Structures are given as C-alpha cells and as structure tokens.
C-alpha positions as a LaTeX table, in Angstrom:
\begin{tabular}{lrrr}
\hline
Residue & $x$ (\AA) & $y$ (\AA) & $z$ (\AA) \\
\hline
Met1 & $-113.97$ & 11.25 & 70.38 \\
Thr2 & $-116.35$ & 8.83 & 72.07 \\
Ile3 & $-115.71$ & 7.87 & 75.70 \\
Ile4 & $-116.48$ & 4.17 & 76.14 \\
Ile5 & $-117.57$ & 3.06 & 79.61 \\
Ala6 & $-117.91$ & $-0.67$ & 80.30 \\
Val7 & $-120.10$ & $-1.54$ & 83.28 \\
Gln8 & $-119.41$ & $-4.99$ & 84.69 \\
Ser9 & $-120.22$ & $-7.11$ & 87.72 \\
Phe10 & $-119.04$ & $-10.57$ & 88.67 \\
Arg11 & $-122.59$ & $-11.73$ & 89.35 \\
Gln12 & $-125.99$ & $-11.06$ & 87.88 \\
Gly13 & $-128.51$ & $-9.10$ & 89.93 \\
Thr14 & $-126.27$ & $-6.28$ & 91.16 \\
Gly15 & $-128.39$ & $-3.57$ & 89.52 \\
Lys16 & $-125.86$ & $-3.00$ & 86.76 \\
Thr17 & $-128.49$ & $-2.34$ & 84.08 \\
Thr18 & $-130.23$ & 0.17 & 86.35 \\
Val19 & $-126.92$ & 1.99 & 86.78 \\
Val20 & $-126.31$ & 2.05 & 83.01 \\
Ala21 & $-129.82$ & 3.32 & 82.23 \\
Asn22 & $-129.75$ & 6.09 & 84.81 \\
Val23 & $-126.23$ & 7.28 & 84.02 \\
Ala24 & $-127.15$ & 7.39 & 80.33 \\
Ala25 & $-130.33$ & 9.31 & 81.12 \\
Cys26 & $-128.44$ & 11.87 & 83.22 \\
Leu27 & $-125.80$ & 12.33 & 80.53 \\
Ala28 & $-128.48$ & 12.94 & 77.91 \\
Thr29 & $-130.20$ & 15.37 & 80.27 \\
Gln30 & $-126.92$ & 17.29 & 80.44 \\
Gly31 & $-126.95$ & 17.68 & 76.66 \\
Lys32 & $-124.71$ & 14.80 & 75.62 \\
Val33 & $-125.24$ & 12.39 & 72.73 \\
Val34 & $-125.25$ & 9.04 & 74.49 \\
Gly35 & $-125.30$ & 5.46 & 73.30 \\
Val36 & $-126.08$ & 2.35 & 75.33 \\
Ala37 & $-125.27$ & $-1.13$ & 74.04 \\
Asp38 & $-126.70$ & $-4.32$ & 75.51 \\
Leu39 & $-123.86$ & $-6.85$ & 75.60 \\
Asn40 & $-125.71$ & $-9.03$ & 78.10 \\
Phe41 & $-126.50$ & $-11.57$ & 75.39 \\
Pro42 & $-127.69$ & $-14.41$ & 77.69 \\
Ala43 & $-130.18$ & $-12.14$ & 79.49 \\
Pro44 & $-130.74$ & $-8.83$ & 77.66 \\
Thr45 & $-132.89$ & $-6.32$ & 79.55 \\
Leu46 & $-131.48$ & $-2.89$ & 78.72 \\
His47 & $-134.41$ & $-2.14$ & 76.40 \\
Leu48 & $-136.90$ & $-2.35$ & 79.28 \\
Pro49 & $-136.24$ & 0.87 & 81.22 \\
Phe50 & $-136.30$ & 2.84 & 77.97 \\
Gly51 & $-139.67$ & 1.40 & 76.96 \\
Val52 & $-138.36$ & $-0.14$ & 73.73 \\
Ser53 & $-140.42$ & $-3.07$ & 72.47 \\
Met54 & $-138.44$ & $-5.97$ & 71.00 \\
His55 & $-141.50$ & $-7.50$ & 69.33 \\
Pro56 & $-141.37$ & $-8.00$ & 66.42 \\
Arg57 & $-137.94$ & $-6.34$ & 66.06 \\
Thr58 & $-135.67$ & $-8.35$ & 63.75 \\
His59 & $-132.68$ & $-6.02$ & 63.62 \\
His60 & $-130.51$ & $-5.91$ & 66.73 \\
Leu61 & $-126.87$ & $-6.28$ & 67.74 \\
Asn62 & $-126.97$ & $-10.06$ & 67.31 \\
Asn63 & $-128.28$ & $-9.66$ & 63.79 \\
Phe64 & $-125.46$ & $-7.25$ & 62.90 \\
Leu65 & $-122.83$ & $-9.63$ & 64.28 \\
Trp66 & $-124.25$ & $-12.42$ & 62.11 \\
Gly67 & $-124.14$ & $-10.22$ & 59.00 \\
Gly68 & $-127.90$ & $-9.77$ & 58.78 \\
Cys69 & $-128.17$ & $-5.97$ & 58.88 \\
His70 & $-126.30$ & $-2.68$ & 58.92 \\
Ile71 & $-125.61$ & $-1.12$ & 62.31 \\
Glu72 & $-127.95$ & 1.79 & 61.50 \\
Glu73 & $-130.84$ & $-0.67$ & 61.17 \\
Ala74 & $-130.22$ & $-2.05$ & 64.65 \\
Ile75 & $-130.03$ & 1.30 & 66.46 \\
Val76 & $-133.09$ & 2.65 & 68.27 \\
Ala77 & $-133.52$ & 6.35 & 69.07 \\
Val78 & $-134.88$ & 6.70 & 72.61 \\
Pro79 & $-137.27$ & 9.63 & 73.18 \\
Leu80 & $-136.14$ & 12.01 & 75.93 \\
Pro81 & $-138.37$ & 13.88 & 78.37 \\
Ser82 & $-139.71$ & 17.13 & 76.97 \\
Gly83 & $-137.21$ & 19.97 & 76.98 \\
Glu84 & $-134.04$ & 17.88 & 77.23 \\
Leu85 & $-131.22$ & 18.88 & 74.91 \\
Gly86 & $-129.22$ & 15.68 & 74.43 \\
Arg87 & $-129.90$ & 12.51 & 72.47 \\
Leu88 & $-129.96$ & 8.86 & 73.48 \\
Phe89 & $-129.55$ & 5.78 & 71.29 \\
Leu90 & $-129.93$ & 2.10 & 72.17 \\
Leu91 & $-128.22$ & $-0.83$ & 70.49 \\
Pro92 & $-130.35$ & $-3.71$ & 71.80 \\
Ala93 & $-129.62$ & $-7.42$ & 71.93 \\
Ser94 & $-132.09$ & $-10.06$ & 70.81 \\
Ile95 & $-134.51$ & $-11.47$ & 73.39 \\
Asn96 & $-135.29$ & $-14.49$ & 71.19 \\
Pro97 & $-134.29$ & $-17.63$ & 73.16 \\
His98 & $-132.88$ & $-19.23$ & 70.00 \\
Asp99 & $-130.65$ & $-16.21$ & 69.42 \\
Met100 & $-129.49$ & $-16.22$ & 73.04 \\
Met101 & $-128.47$ & $-19.88$ & 72.78 \\
Arg102 & $-126.78$ & $-19.29$ & 69.43 \\
Met103 & $-124.61$ & $-16.57$ & 70.97 \\
Gly104 & $-123.64$ & $-18.91$ & 73.78 \\
Arg105 & $-122.65$ & $-21.79$ & 71.49 \\
Ser106 & $-119.97$ & $-19.90$ & 69.59 \\
Ala107 & $-117.48$ & $-17.10$ & 70.20 \\
Ala108 & $-117.18$ & $-16.32$ & 66.49 \\
His109 & $-119.03$ & $-13.02$ & 67.01 \\
Val110 & $-116.60$ & $-11.67$ & 69.60 \\
Pro111 & $-114.00$ & $-10.17$ & 67.19 \\
Leu112 & $-116.81$ & $-8.29$ & 65.43 \\
Leu113 & $-117.96$ & $-6.55$ & 68.61 \\
Asn114 & $-115.26$ & $-3.93$ & 68.32 \\
Thr115 & $-116.42$ & $-3.14$ & 64.79 \\
Ala116 & $-120.05$ & $-2.97$ & 65.91 \\
Leu117 & $-119.33$ & $-0.54$ & 68.71 \\
Gln118 & $-117.09$ & 1.66 & 66.57 \\
Glu119 & $-119.75$ & 1.85 & 63.85 \\
Phe120 & $-122.40$ & 2.62 & 66.48 \\
Ala121 & $-120.31$ & 5.46 & 67.87 \\
Glu122 & $-119.60$ & 6.89 & 64.42 \\
Ala123 & $-123.14$ & 6.53 & 63.08 \\
Cys124 & $-124.62$ & 8.51 & 65.98 \\
Ala125 & $-121.63$ & 10.80 & 66.70 \\
Leu126 & $-121.70$ & 9.66 & 70.31 \\
Asp127 & $-120.07$ & 11.61 & 73.10 \\
Val128 & $-120.35$ & 8.66 & 75.48 \\
Leu129 & $-121.04$ & 4.95 & 74.90 \\
Leu130 & $-122.07$ & 2.80 & 77.87 \\
Leu131 & $-121.75$ & $-0.98$ & 77.62 \\
Asp132 & $-124.04$ & $-3.13$ & 79.77 \\
Leu133 & $-122.09$ & $-6.37$ & 80.18 \\
His134 & $-123.20$ & $-9.81$ & 81.28 \\
Gly135 & $-122.42$ & $-10.74$ & 84.86 \\
Gly136 & $-119.31$ & $-12.92$ & 84.94 \\
Leu137 & $-116.31$ & $-13.22$ & 82.65 \\
His138 & $-117.47$ & $-14.29$ & 79.19 \\
Asp139 & $-115.38$ & $-13.65$ & 76.07 \\
Glu140 & $-117.30$ & $-10.52$ & 75.06 \\
Val141 & $-116.99$ & $-9.20$ & 78.62 \\
Leu142 & $-113.21$ & $-9.55$ & 78.52 \\
Leu143 & $-113.05$ & $-7.78$ & 75.15 \\
Ala144 & $-115.19$ & $-4.91$ & 76.41 \\
Met145 & $-113.11$ & $-4.57$ & 79.58 \\
Ala146 & $-109.95$ & $-4.34$ & 77.50 \\
Met147 & $-111.24$ & $-1.85$ & 74.92 \\
Ala148 & $-113.09$ & 0.55 & 77.25 \\
Asp149 & $-111.70$ & 3.92 & 78.27 \\
Val150 & $-113.38$ & 3.53 & 81.66 \\
Leu151 & $-114.35$ & 0.36 & 83.54 \\
Trp152 & $-116.93$ & 0.47 & 86.33 \\
Ile153 & $-117.44$ & $-2.64$ & 88.42 \\
Val154 & $-120.74$ & $-2.78$ & 90.30 \\
Leu155 & $-121.00$ & $-4.75$ & 93.52 \\
Arg156 & $-123.31$ & $-5.09$ & 96.48 \\
Pro157 & $-122.19$ & $-5.28$ & 100.14 \\
Asp158 & $-122.32$ & $-9.07$ & 99.94 \\
Val159 & $-119.62$ & $-11.67$ & 100.64 \\
Gln160 & $-120.04$ & $-13.36$ & 97.24 \\
Asp161 & $-119.87$ & $-10.01$ & 95.45 \\
Phe162 & $-116.70$ & $-9.10$ & 97.36 \\
Leu163 & $-115.00$ & $-12.35$ & 96.36 \\
Gly164 & $-116.12$ & $-12.07$ & 92.73 \\
Thr165 & $-115.05$ & $-8.45$ & 92.46 \\
Ser166 & $-111.52$ & $-9.48$ & 93.43 \\
Ile167 & $-111.48$ & $-11.82$ & 90.43 \\
Ser168 & $-112.84$ & $-9.12$ & 88.11 \\
Leu169 & $-110.22$ & $-6.64$ & 89.29 \\
Asp170 & $-107.42$ & $-9.17$ & 88.85 \\
Leu171 & $-108.50$ & $-9.76$ & 85.26 \\
Ala172 & $-108.86$ & $-6.04$ & 84.66 \\
Thr173 & $-105.24$ & $-5.64$ & 85.74 \\
Arg174 & $-104.11$ & $-8.45$ & 83.44 \\
Leu175 & $-106.02$ & $-6.86$ & 80.56 \\
Ala176 & $-104.48$ & $-3.46$ & 81.32 \\
Ala177 & $-107.98$ & $-2.00$ & 81.66 \\
Glu178 & $-107.96$ & 1.76 & 82.10 \\
Asn179 & $-109.61$ & 3.97 & 84.73 \\
Val180 & $-111.10$ & 1.18 & 86.83 \\
Ala181 & $-113.45$ & 2.23 & 89.63 \\
Leu182 & $-116.16$ & 0.70 & 91.80 \\
Ile183 & $-119.84$ & 1.44 & 92.39 \\
Val184 & $-121.43$ & $-0.06$ & 95.49 \\
Asn185 & $-125.14$ & $-0.61$ & 94.91 \\
Glu186 & $-128.15$ & $-1.74$ & 96.92 \\
Val187 & $-126.69$ & $-0.78$ & 100.29 \\
Pro188 & $-129.32$ & $-1.46$ & 103.01 \\
Pro189 & $-130.24$ & 1.37 & 105.41 \\
Ser190 & $-128.80$ & $-0.61$ & 108.33 \\
Leu191 & $-125.27$ & $-0.04$ & 107.02 \\
Asp192 & $-123.30$ & 3.18 & 107.28 \\
Glu193 & $-122.57$ & 4.27 & 103.71 \\
Ala194 & $-119.32$ & 6.04 & 104.54 \\
Gln195 & $-118.05$ & 2.94 & 106.33 \\
Val196 & $-119.07$ & 0.75 & 103.38 \\
Ala197 & $-117.17$ & 3.00 & 100.98 \\
Gln198 & $-114.10$ & 2.97 & 103.22 \\
Thr199 & $-114.17$ & $-0.83$ & 103.56 \\
Val200 & $-114.46$ & $-1.32$ & 99.80 \\
Arg201 & $-111.73$ & 1.22 & 99.11 \\
Gln202 & $-109.35$ & $-0.41$ & 101.59 \\
Thr203 & $-110.19$ & $-3.94$ & 100.40 \\
Tyr204 & $-109.46$ & $-3.31$ & 96.72 \\
Gly205 & $-107.30$ & $-0.19$ & 96.67 \\
Arg206 & $-109.60$ & 1.31 & 94.03 \\
Glu207 & $-111.69$ & 4.45 & 93.83 \\
Val208 & $-115.30$ & 4.14 & 94.97 \\
Leu209 & $-117.27$ & 6.42 & 92.67 \\
Thr210 & $-120.47$ & 6.32 & 94.68 \\
Val211 & $-122.48$ & 4.30 & 97.16 \\
Leu212 & $-126.10$ & 3.82 & 96.10 \\
Pro213 & $-128.58$ & 2.83 & 98.81 \\
His214 & $-131.42$ & 0.39 & 98.33 \\
Glu215 & $-134.38$ & 2.51 & 97.21 \\
Pro216 & $-137.94$ & 1.13 & 97.43 \\
Glu217 & $-138.96$ & 3.46 & 94.60 \\
Ile218 & $-136.39$ & 1.93 & 92.25 \\
Ala219 & $-137.49$ & $-1.57$ & 93.24 \\
Ala220 & $-141.15$ & $-0.66$ & 92.70 \\
Leu221 & $-140.36$ & 0.71 & 89.25 \\
Ala222 & $-139.31$ & $-2.85$ & 88.31 \\
Ser223 & $-137.30$ & $-1.70$ & 85.26 \\
Ala224 & $-140.43$ & $-0.19$ & 83.71 \\
Gly225 & $-138.88$ & 3.23 & 83.30 \\
Val226 & $-135.82$ & 5.31 & 84.05 \\
Phe227 & $-135.72$ & 6.34 & 87.69 \\
Cys228 & $-133.87$ & 9.63 & 87.13 \\
Trp229 & $-136.44$ & 10.73 & 84.59 \\
Arg230 & $-139.38$ & 9.68 & 86.74 \\
Trp231 & $-138.13$ & 11.29 & 89.97 \\
Pro232 & $-135.36$ & 13.76 & 89.03 \\
Arg233 & $-135.36$ & 15.44 & 92.46 \\
His234 & $-135.12$ & 12.22 & 94.46 \\
Pro235 & $-131.86$ & 11.95 & 96.50 \\
Ala236 & $-130.90$ & 8.80 & 94.56 \\
Ala237 & $-131.35$ & 10.66 & 91.26 \\
Glu238 & $-129.10$ & 13.41 & 92.58 \\
Arg239 & $-126.37$ & 10.84 & 93.20 \\
Tyr240 & $-126.55$ & 9.69 & 89.60 \\
Gln241 & $-126.41$ & 13.31 & 88.48 \\
Gln242 & $-123.33$ & 13.90 & 90.65 \\
Leu243 & $-121.73$ & 10.77 & 89.20 \\
Thr244 & $-122.24$ & 11.91 & 85.62 \\
Thr245 & $-121.08$ & 15.45 & 86.40 \\
Ala246 & $-117.87$ & 14.04 & 87.88 \\
Leu247 & $-117.43$ & 11.81 & 84.82 \\
Leu248 & $-117.76$ & 14.74 & 82.43 \\
His249 & $-115.44$ & 16.89 & 84.50 \\
His250 & $-112.85$ & 14.11 & 84.63 \\
Gly251 & $-113.22$ & 13.41 & 80.91 \\
\hline
\end{tabular}
C-alpha cells in the first residue's frame, strides 16, 4: 500500500520543493520505490532538481487531467546515482504559461486529481508518494491535504509563516487530515535550533519533525540538482536521512 505524504506551506518560498526532492532521494537511496507529483500548478519546479527537461514535453499531469494522455505517458523515470537500489518516478506539471493559466481559471480538474494519483501509485507500484503542493490554500491543496496519509507543513522562523501556518493547521483539523507534523526550514545560524523547535512545538501543539538550518551549499545549488545526492555526507543530508528513516520506521 502506498503511503501518501502531502507537503504544504502557507506561503511560497519556504523551500518546500527542496524538502520534497531530498526526502524522495533519500527514500530511493534506502531502496524504496518513490513517486513525486508536482501539484504546484501555478509555479511548477519539481522537475528542476531531478534534471528533467520539460521541453518539448507534451505529456504531463495537466495533460492527463484534461484527458489528453494516459498516466503512464506523463510519468518520468528519474535516474538514480550509481549503485542505488530503489526507483524514483516524477509526475511533472506543465511549465507552459497557457497551461498554468488554464489550471487557474477552472477547478474542473480537481476531482480527477485523486484518480491521477491513484493511477500513478498503481502504475509504478509506489511505496511512497510525495505531493509538492502550491503555497497557500487552493482547491487542489485542500484535496491533497484531506486524502494524504501524512501531512507535513513547512515553515520558516518568520512572523508571516507563523501566522499562515496557524491557518493551514486549522484547515487541516477541519479536513480531518491525518498525521500532521511540522518542518522548520531555513533557520539562520543566529538562532538556537532547539529553542526554535520548542517554540514551534509550544505554539502549535504539533510534532516538529526536524529543524533544517540555512545551508549556503543548498542555496548555491539553486535547484540544479538534489543536495543529498550531491553531498551525501553533509550534516544537512544526514538530517534528511534521519527524517526518512524515522518515516519508514513509523510507517
């Protein structure tokens, strides 16, 4: 049975896609069959760290939702580093501006998302499926939050993120979302990480899975690769590995 993990943030720019890419990479490294789906339709970028070119790709998640292709035609197999035992598959969203606007003009595609994700999981026999959601609370975000087995909300130690996360958590409660936890990202070195985790935990009454510091190496990578594959022995990569190990143990 596929474990579905939705990764959400109230605002864009929290590093949510970086979290999704690195968690997926670590899971695949540990021998799992992993899928990642880009549900960030207004600003899709999940293909970038995996080095997948969207030109001139015509089959993608948007195309499936509009009845233009089978799900198998939209799926991309992502090559793993040499020697890794797992498998990784990407279900990308269209980067065509016309397609992005079309998705925003109508919510007709939303009911089909559940079908798309189920077919993706079945076609690739996925152990884990990670959903990279758009920042905010769009219709497809709410659906994904409700259907996921696990919901991770990513926030930075920022006043606006704290306020927005309260709204996300309130909606998650209303939607009866399961296994909701928080990831604090981009914590500057001037802040004590343990204190940040304690503050977030006390503020929301939710589990803090991990605190990820701001890393110049991740910033320098600029989404042009997967950090945990590039520097697997870096302390930040070890935190992602610990996060995925805990996920598998819990699951």
